CSV table of C-alpha atoms in Angstrom, one decimal:
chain,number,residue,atom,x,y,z
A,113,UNK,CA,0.0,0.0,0.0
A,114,UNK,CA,2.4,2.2,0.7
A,115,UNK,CA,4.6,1.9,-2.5
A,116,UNK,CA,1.4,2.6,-4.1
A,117,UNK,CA,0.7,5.6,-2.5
A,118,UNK,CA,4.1,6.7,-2.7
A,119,UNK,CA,4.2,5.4,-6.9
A,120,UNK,CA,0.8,8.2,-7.3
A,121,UNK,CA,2.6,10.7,-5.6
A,122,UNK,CA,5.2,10.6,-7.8
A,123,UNK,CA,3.4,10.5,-10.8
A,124,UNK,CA,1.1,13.4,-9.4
A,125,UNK,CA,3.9,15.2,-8.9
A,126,UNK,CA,5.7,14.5,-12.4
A,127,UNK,CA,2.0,15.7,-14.0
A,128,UNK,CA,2.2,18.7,-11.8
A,129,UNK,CA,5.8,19.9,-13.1
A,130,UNK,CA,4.9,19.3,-16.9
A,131,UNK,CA,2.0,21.0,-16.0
A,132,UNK,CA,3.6,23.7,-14.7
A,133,UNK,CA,6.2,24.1,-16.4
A,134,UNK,CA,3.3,24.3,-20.2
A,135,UNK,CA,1.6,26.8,-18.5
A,136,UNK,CA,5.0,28.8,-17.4
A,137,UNK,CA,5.9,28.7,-20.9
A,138,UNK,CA,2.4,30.3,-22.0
A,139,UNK,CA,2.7,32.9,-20.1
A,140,UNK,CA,6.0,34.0,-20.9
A,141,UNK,CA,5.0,34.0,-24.5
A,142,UNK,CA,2.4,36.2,-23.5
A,143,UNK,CA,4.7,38.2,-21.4
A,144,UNK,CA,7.3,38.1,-25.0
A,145,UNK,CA,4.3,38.9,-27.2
A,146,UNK,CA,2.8,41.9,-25.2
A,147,UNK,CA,5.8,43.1,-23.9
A,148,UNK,CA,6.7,43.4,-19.7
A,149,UNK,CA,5.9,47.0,-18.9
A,150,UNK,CA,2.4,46.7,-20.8
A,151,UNK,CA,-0.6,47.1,-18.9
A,152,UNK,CA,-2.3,44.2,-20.0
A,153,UNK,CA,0.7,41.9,-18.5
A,154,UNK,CA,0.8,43.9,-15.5
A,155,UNK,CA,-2.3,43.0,-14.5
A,156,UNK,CA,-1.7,39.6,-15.1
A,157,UNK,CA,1.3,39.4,-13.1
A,158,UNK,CA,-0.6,41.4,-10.4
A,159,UNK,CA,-2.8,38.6,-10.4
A,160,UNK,CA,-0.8,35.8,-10.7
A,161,UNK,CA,2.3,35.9,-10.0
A,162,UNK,CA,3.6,39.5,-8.4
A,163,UNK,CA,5.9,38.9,-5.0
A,164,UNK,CA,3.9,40.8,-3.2
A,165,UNK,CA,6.6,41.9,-0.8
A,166,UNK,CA,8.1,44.0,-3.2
A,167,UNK,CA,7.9,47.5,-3.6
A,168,UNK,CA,5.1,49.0,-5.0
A,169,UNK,CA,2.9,45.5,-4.9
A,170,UNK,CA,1.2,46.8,-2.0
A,171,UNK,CA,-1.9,46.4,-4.6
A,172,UNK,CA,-1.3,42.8,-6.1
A,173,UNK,CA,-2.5,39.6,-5.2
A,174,UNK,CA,0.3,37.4,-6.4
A,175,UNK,CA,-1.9,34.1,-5.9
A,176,UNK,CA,0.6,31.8,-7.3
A,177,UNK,CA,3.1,33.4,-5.2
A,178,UNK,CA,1.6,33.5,-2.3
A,179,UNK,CA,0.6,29.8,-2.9
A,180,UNK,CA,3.9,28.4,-3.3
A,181,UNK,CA,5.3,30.5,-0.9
A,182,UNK,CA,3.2,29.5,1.8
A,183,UNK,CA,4.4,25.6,1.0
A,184,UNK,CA,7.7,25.9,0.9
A,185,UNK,CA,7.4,27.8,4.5
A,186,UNK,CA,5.6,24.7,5.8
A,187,UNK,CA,8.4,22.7,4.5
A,188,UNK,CA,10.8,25.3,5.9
A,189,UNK,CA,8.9,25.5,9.6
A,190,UNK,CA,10.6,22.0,10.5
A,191,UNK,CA,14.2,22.4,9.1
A,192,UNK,CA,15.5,23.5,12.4
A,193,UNK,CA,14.2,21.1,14.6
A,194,UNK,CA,14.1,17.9,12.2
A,195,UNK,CA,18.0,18.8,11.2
A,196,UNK,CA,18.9,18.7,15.0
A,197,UNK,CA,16.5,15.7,16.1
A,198,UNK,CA,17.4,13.2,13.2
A,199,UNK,CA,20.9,13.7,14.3
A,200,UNK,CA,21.1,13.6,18.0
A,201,UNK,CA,19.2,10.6,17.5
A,202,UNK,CA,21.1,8.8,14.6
A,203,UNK,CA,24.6,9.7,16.6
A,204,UNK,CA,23.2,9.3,20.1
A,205,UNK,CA,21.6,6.0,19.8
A,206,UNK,CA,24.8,4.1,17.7
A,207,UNK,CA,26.3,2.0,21.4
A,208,UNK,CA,29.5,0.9,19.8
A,209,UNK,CA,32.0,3.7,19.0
A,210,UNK,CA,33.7,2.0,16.6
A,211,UNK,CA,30.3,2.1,14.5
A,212,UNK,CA,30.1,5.7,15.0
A,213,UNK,CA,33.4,6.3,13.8
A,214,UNK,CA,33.5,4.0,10.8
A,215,UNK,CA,30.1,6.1,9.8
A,216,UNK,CA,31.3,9.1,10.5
A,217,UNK,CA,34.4,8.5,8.2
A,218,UNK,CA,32.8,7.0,5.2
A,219,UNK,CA,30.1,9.4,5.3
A,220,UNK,CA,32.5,11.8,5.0
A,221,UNK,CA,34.6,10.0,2.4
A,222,UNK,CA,31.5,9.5,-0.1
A,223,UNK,CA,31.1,13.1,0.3
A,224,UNK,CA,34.8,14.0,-0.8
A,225,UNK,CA,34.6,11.4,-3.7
A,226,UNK,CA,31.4,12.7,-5.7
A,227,UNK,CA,32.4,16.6,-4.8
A,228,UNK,CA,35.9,16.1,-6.0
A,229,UNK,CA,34.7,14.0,-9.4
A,230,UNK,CA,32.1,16.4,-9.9
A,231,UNK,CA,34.5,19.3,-9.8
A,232,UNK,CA,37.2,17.9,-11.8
A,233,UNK,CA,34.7,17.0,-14.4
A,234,UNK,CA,33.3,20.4,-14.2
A,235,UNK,CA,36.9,21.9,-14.4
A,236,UNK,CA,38.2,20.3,-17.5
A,237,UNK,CA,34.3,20.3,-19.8
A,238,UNK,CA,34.6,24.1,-18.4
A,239,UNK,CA,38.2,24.8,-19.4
A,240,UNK,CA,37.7,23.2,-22.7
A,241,UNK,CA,34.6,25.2,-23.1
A,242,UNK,CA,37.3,28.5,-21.9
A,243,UNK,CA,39.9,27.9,-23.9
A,244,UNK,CA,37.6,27.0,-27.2
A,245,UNK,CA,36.3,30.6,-27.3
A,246,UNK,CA,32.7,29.1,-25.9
A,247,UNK,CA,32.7,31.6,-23.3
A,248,UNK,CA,34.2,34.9,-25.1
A,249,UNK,CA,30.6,36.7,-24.7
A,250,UNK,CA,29.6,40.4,-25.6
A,251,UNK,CA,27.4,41.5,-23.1
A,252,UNK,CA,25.6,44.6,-23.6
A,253,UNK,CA,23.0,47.0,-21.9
A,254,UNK,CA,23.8,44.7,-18.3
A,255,UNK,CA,25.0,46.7,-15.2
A,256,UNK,CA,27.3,46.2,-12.6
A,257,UNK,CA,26.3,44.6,-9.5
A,258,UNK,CA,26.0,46.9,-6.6
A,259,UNK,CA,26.2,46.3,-3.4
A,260,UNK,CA,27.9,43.1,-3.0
A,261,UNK,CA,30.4,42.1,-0.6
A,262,UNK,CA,32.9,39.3,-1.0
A,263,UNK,CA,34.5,37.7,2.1
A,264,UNK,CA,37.1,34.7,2.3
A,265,UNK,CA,35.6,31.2,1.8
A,266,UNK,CA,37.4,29.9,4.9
A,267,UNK,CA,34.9,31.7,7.1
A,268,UNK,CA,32.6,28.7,6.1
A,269,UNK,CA,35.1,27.1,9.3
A,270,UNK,CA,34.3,29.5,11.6
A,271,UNK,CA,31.1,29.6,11.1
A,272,UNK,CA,30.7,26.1,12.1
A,273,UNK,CA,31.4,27.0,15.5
A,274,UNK,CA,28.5,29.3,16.6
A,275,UNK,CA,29.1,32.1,19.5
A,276,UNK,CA,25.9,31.9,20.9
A,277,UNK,CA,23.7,28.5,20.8
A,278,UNK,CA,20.4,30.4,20.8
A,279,UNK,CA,21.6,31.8,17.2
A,280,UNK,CA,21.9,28.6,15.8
A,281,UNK,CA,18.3,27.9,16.3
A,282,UNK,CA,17.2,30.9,15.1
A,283,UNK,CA,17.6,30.9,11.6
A,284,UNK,CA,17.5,28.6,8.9
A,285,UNK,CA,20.7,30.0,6.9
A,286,UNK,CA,23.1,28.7,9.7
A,287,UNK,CA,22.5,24.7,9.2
A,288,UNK,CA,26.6,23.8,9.2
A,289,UNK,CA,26.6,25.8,12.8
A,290,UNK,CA,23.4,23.5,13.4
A,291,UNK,CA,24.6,20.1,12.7
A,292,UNK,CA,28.4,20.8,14.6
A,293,UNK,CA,25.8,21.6,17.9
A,294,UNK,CA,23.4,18.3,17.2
A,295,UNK,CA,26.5,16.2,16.7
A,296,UNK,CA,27.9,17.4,19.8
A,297,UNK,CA,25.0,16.4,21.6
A,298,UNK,CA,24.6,13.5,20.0
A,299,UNK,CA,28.2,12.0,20.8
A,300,UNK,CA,27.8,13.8,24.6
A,301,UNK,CA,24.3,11.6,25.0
A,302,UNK,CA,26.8,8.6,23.4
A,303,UNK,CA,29.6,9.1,25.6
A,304,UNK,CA,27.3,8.9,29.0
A,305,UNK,CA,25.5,5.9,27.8
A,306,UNK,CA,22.2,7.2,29.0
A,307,UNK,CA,20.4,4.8,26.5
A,308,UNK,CA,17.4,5.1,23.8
A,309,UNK,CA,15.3,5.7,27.0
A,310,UNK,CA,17.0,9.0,28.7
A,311,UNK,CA,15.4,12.1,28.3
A,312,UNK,CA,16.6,13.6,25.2
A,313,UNK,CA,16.7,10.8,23.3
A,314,UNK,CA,12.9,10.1,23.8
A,315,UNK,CA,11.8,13.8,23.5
A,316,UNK,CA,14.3,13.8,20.0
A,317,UNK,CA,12.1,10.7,19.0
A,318,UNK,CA,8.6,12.5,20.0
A,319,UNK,CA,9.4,15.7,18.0
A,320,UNK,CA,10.8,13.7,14.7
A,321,UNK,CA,7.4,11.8,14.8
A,322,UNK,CA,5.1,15.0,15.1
A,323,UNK,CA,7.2,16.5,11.9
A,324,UNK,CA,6.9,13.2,9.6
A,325,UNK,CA,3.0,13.6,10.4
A,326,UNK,CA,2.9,17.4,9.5
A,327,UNK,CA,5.3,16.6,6.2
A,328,UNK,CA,3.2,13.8,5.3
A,329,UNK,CA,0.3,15.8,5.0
A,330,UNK,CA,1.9,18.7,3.7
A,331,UNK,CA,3.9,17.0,0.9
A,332,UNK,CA,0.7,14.4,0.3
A,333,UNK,CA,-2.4,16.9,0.2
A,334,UNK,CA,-0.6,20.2,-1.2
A,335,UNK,CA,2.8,18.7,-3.0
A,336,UNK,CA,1.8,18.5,-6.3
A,337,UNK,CA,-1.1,21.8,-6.4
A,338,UNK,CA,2.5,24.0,-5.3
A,339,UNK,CA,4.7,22.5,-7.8
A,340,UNK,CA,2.5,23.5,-10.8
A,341,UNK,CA,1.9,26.9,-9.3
A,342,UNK,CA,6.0,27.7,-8.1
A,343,UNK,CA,7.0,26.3,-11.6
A,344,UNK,CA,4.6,28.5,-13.7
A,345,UNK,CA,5.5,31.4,-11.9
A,346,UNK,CA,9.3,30.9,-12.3
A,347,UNK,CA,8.9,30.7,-16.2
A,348,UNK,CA,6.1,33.1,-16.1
A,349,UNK,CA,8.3,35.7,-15.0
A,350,UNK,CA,11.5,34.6,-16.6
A,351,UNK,CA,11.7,36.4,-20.3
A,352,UNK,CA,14.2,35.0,-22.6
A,353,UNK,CA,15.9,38.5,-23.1
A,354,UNK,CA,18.4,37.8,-20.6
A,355,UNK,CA,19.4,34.4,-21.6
A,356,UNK,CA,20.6,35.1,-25.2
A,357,UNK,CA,24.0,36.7,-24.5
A,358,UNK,CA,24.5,33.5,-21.8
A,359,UNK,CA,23.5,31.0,-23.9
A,360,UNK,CA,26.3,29.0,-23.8
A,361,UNK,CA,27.0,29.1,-19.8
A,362,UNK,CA,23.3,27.7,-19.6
A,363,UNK,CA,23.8,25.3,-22.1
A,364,UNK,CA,26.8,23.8,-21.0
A,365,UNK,CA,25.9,23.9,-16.9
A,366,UNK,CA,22.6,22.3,-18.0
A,367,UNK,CA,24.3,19.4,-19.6
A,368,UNK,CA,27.0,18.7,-17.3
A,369,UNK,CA,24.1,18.6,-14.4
A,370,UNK,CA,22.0,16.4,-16.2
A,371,UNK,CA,25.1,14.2,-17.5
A,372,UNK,CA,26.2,14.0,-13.5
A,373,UNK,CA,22.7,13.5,-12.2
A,374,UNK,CA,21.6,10.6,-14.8
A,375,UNK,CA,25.2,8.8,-15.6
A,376,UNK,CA,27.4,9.8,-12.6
A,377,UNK,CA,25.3,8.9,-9.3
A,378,UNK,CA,24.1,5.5,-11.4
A,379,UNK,CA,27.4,4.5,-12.0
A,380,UNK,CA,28.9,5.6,-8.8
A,381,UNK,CA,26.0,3.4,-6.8
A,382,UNK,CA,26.1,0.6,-9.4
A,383,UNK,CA,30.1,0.3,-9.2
A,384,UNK,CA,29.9,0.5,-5.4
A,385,UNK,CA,26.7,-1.4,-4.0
A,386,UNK,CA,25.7,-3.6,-7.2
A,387,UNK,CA,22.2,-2.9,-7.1
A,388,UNK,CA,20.3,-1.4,-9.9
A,389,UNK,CA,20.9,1.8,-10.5
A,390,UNK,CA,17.5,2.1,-12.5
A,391,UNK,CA,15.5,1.4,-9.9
A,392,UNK,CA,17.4,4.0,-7.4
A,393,UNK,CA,16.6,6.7,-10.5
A,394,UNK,CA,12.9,5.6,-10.5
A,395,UNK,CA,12.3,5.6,-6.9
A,396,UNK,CA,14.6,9.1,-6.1
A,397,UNK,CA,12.4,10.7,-9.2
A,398,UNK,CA,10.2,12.1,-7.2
A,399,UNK,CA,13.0,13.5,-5.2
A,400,UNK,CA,14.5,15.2,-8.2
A,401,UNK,CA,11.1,16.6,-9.3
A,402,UNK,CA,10.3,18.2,-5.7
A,403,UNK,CA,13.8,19.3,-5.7
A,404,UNK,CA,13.5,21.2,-8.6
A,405,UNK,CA,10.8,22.9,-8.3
A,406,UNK,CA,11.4,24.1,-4.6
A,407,UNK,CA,15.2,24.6,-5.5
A,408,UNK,CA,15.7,24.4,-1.7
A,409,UNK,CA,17.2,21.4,-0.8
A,410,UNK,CA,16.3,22.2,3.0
A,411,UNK,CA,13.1,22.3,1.8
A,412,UNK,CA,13.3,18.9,0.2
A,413,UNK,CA,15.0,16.9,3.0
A,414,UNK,CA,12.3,15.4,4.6
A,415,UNK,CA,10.8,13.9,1.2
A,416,UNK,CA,14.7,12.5,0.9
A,417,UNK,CA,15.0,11.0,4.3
A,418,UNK,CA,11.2,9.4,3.7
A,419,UNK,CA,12.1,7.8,0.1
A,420,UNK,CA,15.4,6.3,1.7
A,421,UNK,CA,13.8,4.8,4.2
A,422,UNK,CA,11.2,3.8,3.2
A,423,UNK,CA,11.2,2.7,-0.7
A,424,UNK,CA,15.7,2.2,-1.1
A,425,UNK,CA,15.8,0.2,2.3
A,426,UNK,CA,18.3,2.5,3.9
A,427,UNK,CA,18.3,2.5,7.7
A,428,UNK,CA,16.9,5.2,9.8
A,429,UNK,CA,19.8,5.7,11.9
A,430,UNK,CA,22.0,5.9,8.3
A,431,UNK,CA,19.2,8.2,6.4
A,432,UNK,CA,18.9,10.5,10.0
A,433,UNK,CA,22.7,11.1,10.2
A,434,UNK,CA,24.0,11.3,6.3
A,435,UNK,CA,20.7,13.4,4.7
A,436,UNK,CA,20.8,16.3,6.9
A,437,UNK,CA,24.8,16.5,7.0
A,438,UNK,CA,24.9,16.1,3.2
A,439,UNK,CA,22.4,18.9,2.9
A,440,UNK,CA,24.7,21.2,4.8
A,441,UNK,CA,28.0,20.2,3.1
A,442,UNK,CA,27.7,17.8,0.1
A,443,UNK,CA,26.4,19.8,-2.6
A,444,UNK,CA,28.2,18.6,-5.7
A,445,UNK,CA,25.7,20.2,-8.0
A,446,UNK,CA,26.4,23.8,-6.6
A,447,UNK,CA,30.6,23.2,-7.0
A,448,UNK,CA,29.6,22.4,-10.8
A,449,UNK,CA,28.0,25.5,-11.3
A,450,UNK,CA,30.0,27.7,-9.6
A,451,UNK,CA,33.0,26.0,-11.5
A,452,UNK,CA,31.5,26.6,-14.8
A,453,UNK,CA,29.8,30.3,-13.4
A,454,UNK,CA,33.9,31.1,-12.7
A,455,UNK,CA,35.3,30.1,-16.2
A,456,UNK,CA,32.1,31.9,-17.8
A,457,UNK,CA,33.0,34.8,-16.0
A,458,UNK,CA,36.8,34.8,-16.6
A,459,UNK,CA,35.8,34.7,-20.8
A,460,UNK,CA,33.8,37.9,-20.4
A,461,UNK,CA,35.9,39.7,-18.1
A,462,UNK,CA,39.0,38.3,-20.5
A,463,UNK,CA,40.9,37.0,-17.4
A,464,UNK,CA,43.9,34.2,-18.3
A,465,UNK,CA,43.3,30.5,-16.8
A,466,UNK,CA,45.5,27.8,-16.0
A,467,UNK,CA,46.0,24.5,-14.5
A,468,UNK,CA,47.3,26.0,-11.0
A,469,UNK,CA,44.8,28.9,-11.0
A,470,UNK,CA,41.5,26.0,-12.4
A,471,UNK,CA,43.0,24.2,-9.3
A,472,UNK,CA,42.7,26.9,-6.9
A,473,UNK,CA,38.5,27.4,-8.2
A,474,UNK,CA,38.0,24.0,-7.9
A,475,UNK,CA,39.3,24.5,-4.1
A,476,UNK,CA,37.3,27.7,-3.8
A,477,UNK,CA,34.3,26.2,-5.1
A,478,UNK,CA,34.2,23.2,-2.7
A,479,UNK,CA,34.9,24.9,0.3
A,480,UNK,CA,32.1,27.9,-1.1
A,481,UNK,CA,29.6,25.0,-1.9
A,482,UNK,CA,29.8,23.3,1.4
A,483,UNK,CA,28.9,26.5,3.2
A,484,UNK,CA,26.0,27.5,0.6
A,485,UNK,CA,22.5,27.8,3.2
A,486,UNK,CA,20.3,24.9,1.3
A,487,UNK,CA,18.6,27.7,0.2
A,488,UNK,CA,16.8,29.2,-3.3
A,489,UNK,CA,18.9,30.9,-5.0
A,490,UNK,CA,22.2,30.8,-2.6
A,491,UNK,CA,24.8,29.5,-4.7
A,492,UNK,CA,24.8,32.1,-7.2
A,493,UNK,CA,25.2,34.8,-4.3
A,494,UNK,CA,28.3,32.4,-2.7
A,495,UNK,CA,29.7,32.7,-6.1
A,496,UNK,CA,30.8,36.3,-5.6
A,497,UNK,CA,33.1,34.5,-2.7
A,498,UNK,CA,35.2,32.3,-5.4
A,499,UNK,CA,35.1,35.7,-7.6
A,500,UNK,CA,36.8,37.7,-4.8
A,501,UNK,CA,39.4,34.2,-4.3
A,502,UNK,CA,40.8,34.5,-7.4
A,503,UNK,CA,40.6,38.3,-8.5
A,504,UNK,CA,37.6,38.2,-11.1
A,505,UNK,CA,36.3,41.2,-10.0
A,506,UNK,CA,36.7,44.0,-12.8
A,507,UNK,CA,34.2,45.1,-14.1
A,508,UNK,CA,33.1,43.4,-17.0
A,509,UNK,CA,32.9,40.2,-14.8
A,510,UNK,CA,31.2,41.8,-12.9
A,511,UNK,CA,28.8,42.7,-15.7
A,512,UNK,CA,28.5,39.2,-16.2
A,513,UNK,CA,28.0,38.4,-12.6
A,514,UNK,CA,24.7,40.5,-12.5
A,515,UNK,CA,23.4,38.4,-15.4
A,516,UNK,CA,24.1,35.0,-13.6
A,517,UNK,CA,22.2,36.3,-10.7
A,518,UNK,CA,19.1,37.5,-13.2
A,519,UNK,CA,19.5,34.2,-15.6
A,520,UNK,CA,20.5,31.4,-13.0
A,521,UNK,CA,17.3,30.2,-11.5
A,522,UNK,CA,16.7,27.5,-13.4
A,523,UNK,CA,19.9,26.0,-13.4
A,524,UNK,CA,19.8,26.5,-9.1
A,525,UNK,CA,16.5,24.3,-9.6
A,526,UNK,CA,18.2,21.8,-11.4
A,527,UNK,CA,21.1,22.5,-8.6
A,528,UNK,CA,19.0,21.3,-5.9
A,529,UNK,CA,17.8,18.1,-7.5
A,530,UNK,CA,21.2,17.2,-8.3
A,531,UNK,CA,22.6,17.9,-4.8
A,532,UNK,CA,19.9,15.7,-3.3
A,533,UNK,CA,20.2,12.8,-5.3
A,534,UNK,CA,24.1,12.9,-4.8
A,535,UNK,CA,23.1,12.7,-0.7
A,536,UNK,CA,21.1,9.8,-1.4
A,537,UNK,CA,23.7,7.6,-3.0
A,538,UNK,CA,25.7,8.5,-0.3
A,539,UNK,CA,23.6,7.0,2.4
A,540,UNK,CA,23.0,4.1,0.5
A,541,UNK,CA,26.6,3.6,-0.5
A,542,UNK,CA,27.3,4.1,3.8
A,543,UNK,CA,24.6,1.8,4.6
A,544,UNK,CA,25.5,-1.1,2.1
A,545,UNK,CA,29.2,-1.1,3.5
A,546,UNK,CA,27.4,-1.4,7.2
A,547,UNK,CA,25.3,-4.1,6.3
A,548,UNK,CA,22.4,-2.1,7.3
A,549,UNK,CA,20.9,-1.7,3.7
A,550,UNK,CA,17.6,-3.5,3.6
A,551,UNK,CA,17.7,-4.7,-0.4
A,552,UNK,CA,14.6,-6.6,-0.5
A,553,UNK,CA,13.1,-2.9,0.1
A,554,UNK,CA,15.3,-1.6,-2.4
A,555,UNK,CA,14.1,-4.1,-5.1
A,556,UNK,CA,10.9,-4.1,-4.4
């Protein structure tokens, strides 16, 4: 019954994002053919699709905004407390240390492995793509960015330290600061040996259950209605104008995702575990789809850690520790755009690149990803970190940089469904080598 009920949602939800997306593509047609300041399409996009927290929308009703937002806010209402409970528990119920550790390391190690292919495969498509002429682009009629500030990428470290616990739990930006205070916890609860039974433990257990009956119902009842109304709006409002003099950035992020997301993870699970790697893509496509069209992969955790668990046999205490953690830091789809974003970027500002200096982004761009808030539309905005790393900040990259941020969010969607998938195959890679990989679920 359930792999029913979890098979309709998926093909609701795969209905809901062609859906949305046909209707998107209507309406920016419209949007082309009457042109975006005429008053005809204003009142549409009053109606529709206006954020009506922006200035002068004190008027608009923005129903497919407000729609979608009020979903993904749902989703959102439960990161904190779900991020922190999954992990206390997963780390403060493991008795045997040695366990722990052996987790904690290949966890860790999966993470390294898919980052670093991702980015080296990003680095030399992208380089080739540089040094071809691909990304020599004349961009006219774009301003500068204003307003941005760069900062070194190693303050992701620090940040995983917070100054004041309260803070931590405050926002949901600050996940890596999150995660270092649940772990601690988590090995503190291990370390005394209190037991499944002590205090924490059993009020960790209570909240997780109350949030997989709220996401149910969220993700069941309103899933699919907000994914045809947050995807028509995002190609409602997205005209074509500023994706002609970027065409080949898109084009060439787009297919490295999708190469990495179809051929990589399935090969990197089938090489590793032996199991079918077309059943994981069948069962996780719901998880791509949801990803996508929140392009918050905080947002899509909790359909992750459910589709593990309960349709790819992974075990809770593997799904509760490895899903939240690669959230925070695994995000191999984010490195590949920023690594692509970076050689675009040195093409139009007309900045030289070499082995040592494509090394030193790749670096950048890990350390950047890992501290990107699971977020829309972060990883474009971290990008101005790697920028500021390795001196790309005249102004014609700059130039460039402004049109990233106006073009990019449709390759963040495709971002976030990449990033989630690659967490996936690392907790079942983790909980095949533990033995603790149920395959009878997997295969069924």
């Amino acid at each position: 019954m359930k792999n029913k009920s979890n098979n309709r949602l998926a093909v609701k939800m795969l209905i809901a994002m062609i859906a949305g997306i046909a209707v998107g593509l209507i309406f920016m047609a419209i949007r082309e053919n009457l042109g975006s300041d005429s008053s005809t399409w204003q009142t549409i996009n009053n109606i529709l699709f206006q954020d009506i927290t922006a200035t002068g929308a004190e008027k608009a009703l923005g129903i497919f905004y407000i729609c979608g937002q009020l979903f993904i806010r749902s989703l959102q209402l439960v990161i904190v407390p779900m991020v922190f409970t999954s992990i206390v528990l997963a780390i403060g119920t493991i008795r045997d240390a040695s366990t722990l550790g052996r987790v904690s390391l290949k966890t860790f190690g999966w993470f390294l492995i898919t980052s670093g292919c991702a980015l080296v495969f990003a680095g030399v498509v992208g380089l080739i793509c540089y040094n071809g002429g691909l990304f020599n682009t004349v961009i006219e009629g774009v301003e500068a960015s204003t307003g941005s500030t760069g900062s070194n990428p190693l303050n992701v470290i620090l940040n995983i330290v917070p100054s004041n616990i309260t803070a931590a739990f405050s926002t949901n930006t600050g996940v890596l600061a999150l995660v270092f205070l649940a772990i601690v916890v988590g090995l503190a609860v291990n370390k005394l040996g209190y037991g499944p039974d002590c205090m924490v433990n059993k009020l960790c257990k209570e909240v997780s259950e109350i949030i997989v009956v709220f996401l149910n119902f969220v993700v069941e009842k309103f899933g699919p209605i907000a994914i045809f109304m947050l995807l028509s709006r995002t190609f409602a409002t997205y005209g074509i104008t500023y994706l002609k003099p970027a065409v080949a950035y898109v084009v060439v992020t787009v297919a490295l995702l999708l190469i990495y997301l179809f051929v990589g993870y399935p090969l990197f699970l089938a090489a590793r575990t032996r199991l079918n790697p077309i059943i994981f893509i069948r069962k996780i496509f719901k998880v791509i789809v949801f990803g996508f069209s929140t392009s918050s992969s905080a947002a899509t955790l909790p359909l992750n850690v459910n589709t593990n668990t309960r349709e790819l046999g992974v075990d809770d205490q593997i799904a509760s520790f490895v899903l939240p953690l690669g959230m925070t830091i695994n995000m191999d789809g984010t490195a590949i755009m920023q690594v692509v974003a970076t050689l675009f970027l040195a093409g139009v500002g007309g900045y030289s690149v070499s082995i040592p200096s494509l090394i030193l982004i790749m670096i950048l761009a890990l350390i950047a990803s890992a501290g990107t808030p699971a977020a829309p539309g972060a990883g474009a905005v971290i990008l101005f970190t790697i920028l500021s790393g390795v001196g790309f900040t005249g102004e014609a990259a700059m130039m460039g940089y402004t049109l990233i941020l106006a073009i990019n969010r449709p390759i963040e969607m495709l971002v976030t469904s990449l990033n989630c998938v690659g967490d996936s195959v690392a907790a079942i890679c983790v909980a095949k080598s533990e033995g603790m990989l149920n395959e009878d679920v997997y295969n069924g």
